[in-house]
XYZ file of C-alpha atoms in Angstrom:
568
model
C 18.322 -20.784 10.097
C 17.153 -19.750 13.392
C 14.106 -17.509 13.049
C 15.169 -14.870 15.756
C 18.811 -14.502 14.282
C 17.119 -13.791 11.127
C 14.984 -11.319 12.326
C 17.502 -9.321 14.789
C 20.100 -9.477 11.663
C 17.512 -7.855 9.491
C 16.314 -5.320 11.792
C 19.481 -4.510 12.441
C 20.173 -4.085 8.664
C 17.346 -1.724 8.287
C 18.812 0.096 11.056
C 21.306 0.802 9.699
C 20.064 1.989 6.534
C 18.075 4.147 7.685
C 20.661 6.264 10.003
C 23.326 5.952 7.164
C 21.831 6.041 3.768
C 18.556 7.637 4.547
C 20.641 10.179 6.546
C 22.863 10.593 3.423
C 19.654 11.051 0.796
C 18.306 14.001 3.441
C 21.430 15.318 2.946
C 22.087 14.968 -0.714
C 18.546 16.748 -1.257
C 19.012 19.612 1.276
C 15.910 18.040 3.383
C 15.220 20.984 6.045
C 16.730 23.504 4.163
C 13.398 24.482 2.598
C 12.433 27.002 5.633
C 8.952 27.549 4.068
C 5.832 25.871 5.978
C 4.797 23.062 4.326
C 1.740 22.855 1.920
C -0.110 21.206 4.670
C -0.028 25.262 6.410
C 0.331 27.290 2.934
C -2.441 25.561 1.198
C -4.278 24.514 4.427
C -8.364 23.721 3.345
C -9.722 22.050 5.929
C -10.272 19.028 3.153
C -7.329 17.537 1.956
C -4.524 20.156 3.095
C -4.656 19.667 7.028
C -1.566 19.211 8.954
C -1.386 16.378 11.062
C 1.043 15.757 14.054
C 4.048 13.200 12.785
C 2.578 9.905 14.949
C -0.931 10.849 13.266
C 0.294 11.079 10.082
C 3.066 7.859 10.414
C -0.236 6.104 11.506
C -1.983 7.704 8.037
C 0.868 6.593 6.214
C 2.212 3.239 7.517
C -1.546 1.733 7.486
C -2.198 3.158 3.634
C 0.825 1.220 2.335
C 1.023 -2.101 4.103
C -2.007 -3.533 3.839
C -1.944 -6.925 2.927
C 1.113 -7.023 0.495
C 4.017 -7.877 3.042
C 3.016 -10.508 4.197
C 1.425 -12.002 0.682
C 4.430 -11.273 -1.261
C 7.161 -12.611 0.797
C 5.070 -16.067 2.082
C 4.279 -16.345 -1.590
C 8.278 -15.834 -2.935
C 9.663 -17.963 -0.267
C 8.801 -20.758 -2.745
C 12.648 -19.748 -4.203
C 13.887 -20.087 -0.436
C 15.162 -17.533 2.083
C 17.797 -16.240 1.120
C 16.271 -14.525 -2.038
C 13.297 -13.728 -0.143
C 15.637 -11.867 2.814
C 18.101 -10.020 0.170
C 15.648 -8.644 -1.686
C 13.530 -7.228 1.318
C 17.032 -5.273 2.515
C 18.359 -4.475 -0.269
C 15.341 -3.892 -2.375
C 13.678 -1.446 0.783
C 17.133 0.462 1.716
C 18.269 1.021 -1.894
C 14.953 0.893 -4.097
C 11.476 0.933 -2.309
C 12.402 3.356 0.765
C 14.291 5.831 -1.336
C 11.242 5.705 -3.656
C 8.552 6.256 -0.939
C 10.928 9.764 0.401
C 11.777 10.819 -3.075
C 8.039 10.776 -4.383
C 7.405 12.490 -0.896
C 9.890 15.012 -0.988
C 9.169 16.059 -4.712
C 5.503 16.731 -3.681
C 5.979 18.998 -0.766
C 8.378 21.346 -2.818
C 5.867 20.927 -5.215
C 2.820 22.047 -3.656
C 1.941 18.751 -2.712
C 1.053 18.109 -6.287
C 1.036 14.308 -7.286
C 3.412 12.301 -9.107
C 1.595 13.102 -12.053
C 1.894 16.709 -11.906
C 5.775 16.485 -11.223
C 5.771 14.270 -14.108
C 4.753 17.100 -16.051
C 6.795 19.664 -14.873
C 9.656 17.773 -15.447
C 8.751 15.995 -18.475
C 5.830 17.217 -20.314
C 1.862 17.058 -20.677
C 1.588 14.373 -22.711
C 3.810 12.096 -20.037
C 1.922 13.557 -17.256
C -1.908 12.108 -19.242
C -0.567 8.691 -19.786
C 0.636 8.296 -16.506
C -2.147 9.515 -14.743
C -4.275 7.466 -16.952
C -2.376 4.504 -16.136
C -2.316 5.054 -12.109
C -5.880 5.839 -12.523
C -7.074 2.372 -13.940
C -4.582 0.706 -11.772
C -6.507 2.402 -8.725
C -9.886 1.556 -10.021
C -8.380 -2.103 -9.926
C -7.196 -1.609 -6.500
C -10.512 -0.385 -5.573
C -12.210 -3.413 -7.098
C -10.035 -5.673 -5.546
C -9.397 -4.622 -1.905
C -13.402 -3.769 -1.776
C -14.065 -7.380 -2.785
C -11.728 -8.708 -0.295
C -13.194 -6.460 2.721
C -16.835 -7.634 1.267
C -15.715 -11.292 1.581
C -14.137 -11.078 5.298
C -17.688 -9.511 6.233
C -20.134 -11.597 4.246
C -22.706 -14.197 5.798
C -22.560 -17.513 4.476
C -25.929 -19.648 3.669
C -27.287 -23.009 3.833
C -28.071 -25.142 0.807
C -32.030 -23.867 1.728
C -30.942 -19.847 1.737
C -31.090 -19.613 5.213
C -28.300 -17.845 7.251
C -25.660 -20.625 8.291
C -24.828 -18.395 11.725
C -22.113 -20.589 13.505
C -20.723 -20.244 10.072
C -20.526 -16.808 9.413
C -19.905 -15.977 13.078
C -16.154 -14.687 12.670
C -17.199 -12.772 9.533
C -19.995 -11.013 11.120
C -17.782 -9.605 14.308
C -15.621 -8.352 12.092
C -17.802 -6.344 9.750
C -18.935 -4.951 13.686
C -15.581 -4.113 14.646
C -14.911 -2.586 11.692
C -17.997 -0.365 11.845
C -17.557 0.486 15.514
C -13.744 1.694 14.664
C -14.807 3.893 12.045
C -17.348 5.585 14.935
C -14.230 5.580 17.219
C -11.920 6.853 14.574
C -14.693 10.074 14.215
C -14.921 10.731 18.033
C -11.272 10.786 18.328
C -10.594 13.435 15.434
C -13.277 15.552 16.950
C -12.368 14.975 20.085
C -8.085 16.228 19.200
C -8.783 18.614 16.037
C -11.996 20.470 17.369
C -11.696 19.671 21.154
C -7.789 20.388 21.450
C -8.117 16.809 23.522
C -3.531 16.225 23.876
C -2.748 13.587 21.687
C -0.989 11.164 24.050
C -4.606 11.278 26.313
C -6.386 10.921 23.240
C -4.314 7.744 21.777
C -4.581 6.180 25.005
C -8.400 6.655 25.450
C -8.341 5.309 21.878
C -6.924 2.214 22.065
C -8.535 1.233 25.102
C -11.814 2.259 23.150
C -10.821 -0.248 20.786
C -10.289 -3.163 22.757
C -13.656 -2.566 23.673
C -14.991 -2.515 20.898
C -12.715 -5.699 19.977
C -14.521 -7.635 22.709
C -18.259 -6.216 21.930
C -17.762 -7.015 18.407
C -16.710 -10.811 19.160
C -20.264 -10.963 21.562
C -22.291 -9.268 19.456
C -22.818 -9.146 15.573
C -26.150 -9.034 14.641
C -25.330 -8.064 10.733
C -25.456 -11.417 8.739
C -25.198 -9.647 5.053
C -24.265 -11.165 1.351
C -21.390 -10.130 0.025
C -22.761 -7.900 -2.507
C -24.865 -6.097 -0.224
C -21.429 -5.682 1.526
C -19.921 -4.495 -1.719
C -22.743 -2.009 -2.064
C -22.407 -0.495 1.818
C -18.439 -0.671 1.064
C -18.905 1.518 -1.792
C -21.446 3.916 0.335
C -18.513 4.329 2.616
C -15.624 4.867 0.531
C -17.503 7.641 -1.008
C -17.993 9.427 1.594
C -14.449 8.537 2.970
C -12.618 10.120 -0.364
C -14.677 13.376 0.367
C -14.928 13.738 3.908
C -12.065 16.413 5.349
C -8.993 14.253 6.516
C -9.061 15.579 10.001
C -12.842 13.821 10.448
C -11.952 10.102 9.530
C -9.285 9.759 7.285
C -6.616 10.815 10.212
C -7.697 9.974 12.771
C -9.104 6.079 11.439
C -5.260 5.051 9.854
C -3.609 6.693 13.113
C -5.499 3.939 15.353
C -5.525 1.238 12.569
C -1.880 1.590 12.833
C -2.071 0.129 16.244
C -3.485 -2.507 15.326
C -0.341 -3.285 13.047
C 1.885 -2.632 15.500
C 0.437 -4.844 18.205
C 0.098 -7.531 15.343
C 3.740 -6.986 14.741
C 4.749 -6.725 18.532
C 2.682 -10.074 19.214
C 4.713 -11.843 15.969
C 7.883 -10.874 17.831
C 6.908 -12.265 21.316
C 6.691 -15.941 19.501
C 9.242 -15.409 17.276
C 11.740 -14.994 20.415
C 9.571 -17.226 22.775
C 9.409 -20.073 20.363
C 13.002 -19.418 18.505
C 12.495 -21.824 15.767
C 14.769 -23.028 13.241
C 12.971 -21.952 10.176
C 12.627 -25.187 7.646
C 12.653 -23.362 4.380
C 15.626 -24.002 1.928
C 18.241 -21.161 1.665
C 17.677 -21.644 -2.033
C 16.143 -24.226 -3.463
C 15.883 -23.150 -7.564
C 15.805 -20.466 -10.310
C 12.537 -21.967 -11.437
C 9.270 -22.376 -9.608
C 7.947 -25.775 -10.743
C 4.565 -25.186 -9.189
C 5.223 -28.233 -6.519
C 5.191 -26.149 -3.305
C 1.845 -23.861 -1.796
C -0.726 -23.383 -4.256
C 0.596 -25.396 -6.803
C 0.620 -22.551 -9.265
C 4.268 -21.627 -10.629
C 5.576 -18.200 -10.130
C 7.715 -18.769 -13.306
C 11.590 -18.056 -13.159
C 13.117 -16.297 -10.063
C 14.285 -13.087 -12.217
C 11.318 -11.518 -12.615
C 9.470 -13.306 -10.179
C 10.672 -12.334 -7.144
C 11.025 -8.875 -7.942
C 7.044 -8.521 -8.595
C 5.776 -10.955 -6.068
C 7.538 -9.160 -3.436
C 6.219 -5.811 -3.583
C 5.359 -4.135 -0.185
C 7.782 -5.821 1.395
C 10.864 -3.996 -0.878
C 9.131 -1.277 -3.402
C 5.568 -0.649 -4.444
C 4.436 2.004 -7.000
C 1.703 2.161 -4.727
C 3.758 4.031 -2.356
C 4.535 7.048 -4.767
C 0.806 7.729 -4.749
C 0.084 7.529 -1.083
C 3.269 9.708 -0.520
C 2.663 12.786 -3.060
C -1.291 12.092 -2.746
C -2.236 12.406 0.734
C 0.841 11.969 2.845
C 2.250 15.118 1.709
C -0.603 17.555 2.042
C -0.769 16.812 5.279
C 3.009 16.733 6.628
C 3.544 19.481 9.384
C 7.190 19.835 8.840
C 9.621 18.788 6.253
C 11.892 17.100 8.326
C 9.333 14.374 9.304
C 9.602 12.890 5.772
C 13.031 11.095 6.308
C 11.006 8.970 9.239
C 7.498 9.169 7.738
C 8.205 7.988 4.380
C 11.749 6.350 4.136
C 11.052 5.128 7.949
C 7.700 3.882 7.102
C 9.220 2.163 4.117
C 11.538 0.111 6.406
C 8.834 -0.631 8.770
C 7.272 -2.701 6.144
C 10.387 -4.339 5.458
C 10.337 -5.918 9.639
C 6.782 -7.397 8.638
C 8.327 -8.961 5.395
C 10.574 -10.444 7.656
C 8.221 -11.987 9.926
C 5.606 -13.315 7.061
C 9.056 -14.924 6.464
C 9.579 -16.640 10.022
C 5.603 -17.271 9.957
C 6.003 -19.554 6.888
C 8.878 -20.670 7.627
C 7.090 -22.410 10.996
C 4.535 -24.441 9.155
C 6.565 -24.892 6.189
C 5.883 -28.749 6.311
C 2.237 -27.778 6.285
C 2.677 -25.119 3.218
C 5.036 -27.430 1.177
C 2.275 -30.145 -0.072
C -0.533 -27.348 -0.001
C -2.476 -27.744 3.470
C -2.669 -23.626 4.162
C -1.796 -21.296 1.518
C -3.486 -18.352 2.039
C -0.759 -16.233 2.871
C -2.961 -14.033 5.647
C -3.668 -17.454 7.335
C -0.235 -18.679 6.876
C 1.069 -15.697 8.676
C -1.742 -16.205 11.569
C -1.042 -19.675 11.804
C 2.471 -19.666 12.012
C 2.609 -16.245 14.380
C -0.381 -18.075 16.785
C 1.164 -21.539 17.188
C 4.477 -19.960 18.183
C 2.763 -17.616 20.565
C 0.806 -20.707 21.868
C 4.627 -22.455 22.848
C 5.319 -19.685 25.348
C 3.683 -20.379 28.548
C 2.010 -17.558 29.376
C 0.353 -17.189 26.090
C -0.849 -20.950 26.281
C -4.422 -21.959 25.183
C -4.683 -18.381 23.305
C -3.543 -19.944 19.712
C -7.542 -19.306 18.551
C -7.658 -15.991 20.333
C -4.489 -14.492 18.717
C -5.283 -16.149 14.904
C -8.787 -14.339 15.292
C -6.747 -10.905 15.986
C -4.068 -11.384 13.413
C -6.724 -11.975 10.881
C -8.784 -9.291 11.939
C -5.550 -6.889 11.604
C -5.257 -7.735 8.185
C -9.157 -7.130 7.360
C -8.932 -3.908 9.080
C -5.592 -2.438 6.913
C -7.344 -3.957 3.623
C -10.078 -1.193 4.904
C -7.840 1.745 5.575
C -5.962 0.855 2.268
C -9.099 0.998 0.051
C -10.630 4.461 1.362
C -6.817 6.039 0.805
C -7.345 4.489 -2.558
C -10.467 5.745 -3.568
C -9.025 9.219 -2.337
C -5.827 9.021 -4.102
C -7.752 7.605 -7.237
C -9.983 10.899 -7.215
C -7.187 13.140 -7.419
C -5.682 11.072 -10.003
C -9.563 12.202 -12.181
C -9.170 15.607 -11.361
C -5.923 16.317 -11.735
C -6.091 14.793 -15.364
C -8.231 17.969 -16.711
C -5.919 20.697 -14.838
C -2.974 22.284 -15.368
C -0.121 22.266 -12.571
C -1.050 24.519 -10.218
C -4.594 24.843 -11.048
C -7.292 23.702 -9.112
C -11.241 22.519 -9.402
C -12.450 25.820 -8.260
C -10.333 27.594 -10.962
C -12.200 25.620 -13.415
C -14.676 26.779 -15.989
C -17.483 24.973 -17.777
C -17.224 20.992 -18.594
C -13.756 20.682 -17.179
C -15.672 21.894 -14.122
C -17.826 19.150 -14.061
C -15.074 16.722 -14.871
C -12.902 18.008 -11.641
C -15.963 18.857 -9.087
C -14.415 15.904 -6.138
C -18.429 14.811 -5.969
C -18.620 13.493 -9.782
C -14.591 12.494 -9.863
C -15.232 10.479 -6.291
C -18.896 9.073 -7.748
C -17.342 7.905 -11.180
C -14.680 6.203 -9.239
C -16.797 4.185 -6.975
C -18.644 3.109 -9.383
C -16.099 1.897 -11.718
C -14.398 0.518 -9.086
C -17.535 -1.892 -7.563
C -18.662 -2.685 -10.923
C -15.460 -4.297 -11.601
C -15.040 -5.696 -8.017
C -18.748 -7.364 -8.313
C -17.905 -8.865 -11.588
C -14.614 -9.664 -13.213
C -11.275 -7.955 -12.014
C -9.958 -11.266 -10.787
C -9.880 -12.331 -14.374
C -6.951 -9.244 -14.995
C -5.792 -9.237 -11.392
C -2.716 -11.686 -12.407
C -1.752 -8.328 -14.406
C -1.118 -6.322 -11.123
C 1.600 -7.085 -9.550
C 3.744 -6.008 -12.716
C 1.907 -2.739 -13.284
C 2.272 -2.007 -9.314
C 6.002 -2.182 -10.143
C 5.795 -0.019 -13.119
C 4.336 2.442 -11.515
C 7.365 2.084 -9.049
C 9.715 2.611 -12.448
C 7.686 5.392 -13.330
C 7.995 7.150 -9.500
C 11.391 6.932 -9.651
C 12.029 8.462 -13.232
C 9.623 11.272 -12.149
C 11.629 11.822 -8.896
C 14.967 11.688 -10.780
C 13.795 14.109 -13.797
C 12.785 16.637 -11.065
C 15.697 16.358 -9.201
C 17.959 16.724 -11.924
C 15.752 19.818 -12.883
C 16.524 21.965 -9.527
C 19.788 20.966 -9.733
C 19.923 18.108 -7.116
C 21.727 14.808 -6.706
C 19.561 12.206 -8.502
C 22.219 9.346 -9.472
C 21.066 7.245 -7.227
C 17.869 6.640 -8.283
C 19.374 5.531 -11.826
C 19.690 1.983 -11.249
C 16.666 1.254 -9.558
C 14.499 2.892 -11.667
C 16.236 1.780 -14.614
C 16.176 -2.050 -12.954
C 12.647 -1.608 -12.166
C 11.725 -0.627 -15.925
C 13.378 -4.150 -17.276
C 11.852 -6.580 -14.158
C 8.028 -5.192 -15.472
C 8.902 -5.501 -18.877
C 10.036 -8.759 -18.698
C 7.292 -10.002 -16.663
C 4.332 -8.184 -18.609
C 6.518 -10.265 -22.187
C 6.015 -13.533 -20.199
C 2.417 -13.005 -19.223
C 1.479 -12.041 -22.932
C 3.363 -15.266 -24.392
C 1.215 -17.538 -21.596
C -1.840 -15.764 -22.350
C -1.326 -16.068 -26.383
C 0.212 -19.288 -26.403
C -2.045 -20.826 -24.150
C -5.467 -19.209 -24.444
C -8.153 -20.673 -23.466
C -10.730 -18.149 -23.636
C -11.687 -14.815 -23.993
C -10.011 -13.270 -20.886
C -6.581 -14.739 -21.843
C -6.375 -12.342 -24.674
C -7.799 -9.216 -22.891
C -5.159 -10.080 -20.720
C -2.364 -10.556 -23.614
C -3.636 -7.122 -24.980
C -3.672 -5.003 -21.618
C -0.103 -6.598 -20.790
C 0.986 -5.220 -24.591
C -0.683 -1.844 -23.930
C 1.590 -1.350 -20.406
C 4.960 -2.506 -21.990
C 4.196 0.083 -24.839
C 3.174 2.874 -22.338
C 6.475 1.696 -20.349
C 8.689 2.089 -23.118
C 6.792 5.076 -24.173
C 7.331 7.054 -20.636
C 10.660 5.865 -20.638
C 11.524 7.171 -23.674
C 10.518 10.932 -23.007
C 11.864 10.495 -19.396
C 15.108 9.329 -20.338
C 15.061 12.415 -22.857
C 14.619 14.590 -20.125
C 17.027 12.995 -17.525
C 20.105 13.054 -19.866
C 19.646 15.975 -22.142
C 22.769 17.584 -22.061
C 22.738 21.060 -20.495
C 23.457 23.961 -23.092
């Protein structure tokens, strides 16, 4: 398969999808019809209700949910050949992942921009509404962990056998802890500069980028910070802190609005090989139902069904999604009818970067096959480079373009962990209040418990701790809870719906699908873990997989009461 017909087939796809059914869902929901001002205006704060102009705001919300995960998911599922990979990414982000991102994004705004959580509880009860926000908290605290350890390692120095700073070494990780710090300074300036300056965007933007090509090209000629990685952790932590408290408009904003540009250069660059170099793609339409563990890392996925359906994430439907969406992305949305393009848009979006991790791989597949490069964020920069490097104009840049691509990917893992600290915080506070109520309505302990200071410090914490120390021992559990969180989204979005009155049949199936592809997985890992434990971590992780199917079936249950109850 020719790597350009696959991607101009797909896009075109998605295209389509999004003017037909995403047109048809607006529709079906009455988007527009609500003629109130959003809660970004009603509820404005100057904290975490500001209204942001739609680019801003796509740029808030595109950069919080790609992150790393379309690329990883679809290099790392291509192991069951293209054609599973490529039907899953459409079909999965038309039908499943972008109708969850708008769903969970139009329930919030006609909810106050309330959470997923509190909709939950609305619709379903109190008791659904704890477990769930119990469960998306400790799934956030892992996220935190995680992406804090991964931003820690991109930075860190590496040392010589005698201690000493190994420089040429830890050369490319030290520019790009100073890029990163020099954006966040750029991403401050330009939210002054447009919310407290009335600076026009489109000057702004353009000021901005060129800002950050120059700070691209100090960054790569000067780095003087040559930390260890748990120094890094402990400066990350500093950060995010002050990130999840900090009023949107100051960093938050204006930071993921000119990260985004980042990702859409990286994407715009993939697309100049992709046609310049045209390749015939050299991975097997299909190649079996079982991953035998002989191709990339050498560990086996397992079977296809569930495999594919939780290794690709991002790149068709996250849970992760419904909290960005009803979290932040909907207190700040200046008009309703920007969430068919933010959110369902967005959602699509993702679903052209699937496609390319899928040419990307599909380049150097003789090189992934018997294990040479398997890291799926340098398979994606090594396959993207070397076909950028066969068009003649971009000659002799391969080195130049890998460095960018990489640093692109370090930069979203950033802008993905301060949303998630955020998103995590409200996810504390929200667990002590009532729907509607807020922290300052508070009285006594609960006031404590819901102050944003002690919710965002308990967070952090938690969420180092377990990145300095053992979270990649229960990290094999995430990809199944990420999708049933996704499950969980879409019941919550269907309950409500069916609650005003609304068209919610077509979140059935997915959500229903969803519910069976985590349960299934979370079965397997617990028989691997108890059948072939080998120490202490291998039951922890046999018991926390138990504990998630029960609260699946558990949320289901009381859902599923509430979705079909006949009407009196």
């Amino acid at each position: 398969m020719n790597a350009v017909v696959l991607l101009v087939v797909g896009v075109a796809i998605l295209v389509a999808g999004y003017i037909f059914y995403g047109g048809w869902l607006a529709k079906q929901w009455g988007l527009g019809e609500n003629k109130e001002e959003t809660p970004a205006h009603t509820m404005e704060d100057g904290q975490d209700y500001v209204p942001a102009k739609a680019p801003v705001l796509m740029g808030h919300h595109f950069s919080s949910i790609a992150g790393a995960g379309p690329i990883n998911g679809p290099i790392q599922a291509a192991v069951f050949g293209w054609i599973p990979v490529m039907l899953w990414v459409l079909i999965g982000g038309i039908f499943f992942g972008a109708t969850h991102d708008f769903g969970a994004l139009f329930a919030s705004l006609r909810n106050k921009g309330q959470s997923i959580g509190e909709i939950i509880e609305t619709s379903i009860g109190k008791r659904a509404k704890r477990l769930f926000l119990t469960f998306a908290y400790l799934t956030l605290i892992l996220v935190v962990a995680a992406f804090a350890s991964i931003v820690a390692n991109t930075f860190k120095a590496t040392y010589t056998a005698d201690g000493a700073v190994d420089v040429a070494a830890s050369s490319a990780n030290a520019s790009t802890a100073m890029i990163s710090i020099l954006f966040i300074v750029v991403a401050i300036a330009f939210g002054f500069f447009v919310y407290r300056k009335n600076v026009h965007i489109a000057i702004a933007t353009v000021i901005g980028v060129a800002v950050i090509i120059a700070c691209m090209a100090i960054g790569l000629n000067w780095h003087p910070l040559y930390l260890s990685g748990d120094t890094w952790m402990i400066i990350v932590g500093i950060y995010i802190a002050i990130a999840s408290v900090t009023p949107v408009w100051i960093l938050l904003q204006p930071r993921d609005y000119l990260s985004s540009f980042l990702l859409y250069g990286m994407m715009i660059v993939a697309i100049i090989g992709i046609f310049g170099a045209h390749p015939t793609i050299d991975i097997p339409a299909f190649t079996s139902f079982v991953d035998k563990g002989t191709v990339g890392s050498g560990v086996s996925l397992g079977t296809m069904f569930p495999a594919l359906f939780v290794t690709i994430a991002c790149g068709a439907i996250s849970g992760f999604h419904s909290l960005v969406a009803s979290g932040t992305t909907s207190k700040q949305l200046d008009k309703e009818k920007d969430a068919l393009p933010i959110a369902y848009g967005g959602m699509l979006i993702e679903c052209v970067l699937a496609i390319i991790s899928v040419c990307a791989v599909g380049y150097i597949w003789s090189e992934y096959v018997p294990g040479g490069i398997v890291t799926p964020t340098a398979v994606f920069a090594t396959g993207i480079s070397r076909m950028c490097a066969k068009i003649p104009f971009l000659a002799g840049a391969e080195s130049v373009i890998y460095s960018l691509l990489i640093l692109a990917v370090s930069a979203f893992c950033l802008t993905s962990l301060d949303t998630a600290t955020r998103l995590a915080r409200y996810m504390f506070q929200e667990f002590w209040l009532a729907p509607g109520e807020t922290y300052k309505d508070a009285t006594g302990v609960k006031r404590v418990l819901t102050d944003p200071y002690f919710a965002t410090i308990i967070t952090v914490v938690l969420g180092i701790a377990l990145g300095m120390t053992g979270y990649a021992k229960i990290w094999a559990l995430f990809g199944a809870s990420n999708q049933l969180l996704a499950a969980l989204g879409l019941l919550a979005v269907a309950a409500w719906l069916g609650k005003v009155g609304k068209n919610n049949k077509m979140l059935i199936f997915p959500m229903a699908f969803m519910l069976i592809v985590t349960v299934i997985s979370l079965l397997q890992t617990i028989y691997a873990n108890v059948t072939n434990a080998v120490d202490m971590w291998s039951w922890i992780r046999a018991i926390i997989g138990s504990l998630l199917v029960l609260l699946s079936l558990v949320l289901a249950k009381e859902g599923c009461q509430t979705l079909f109850k006949k009407k009196a």
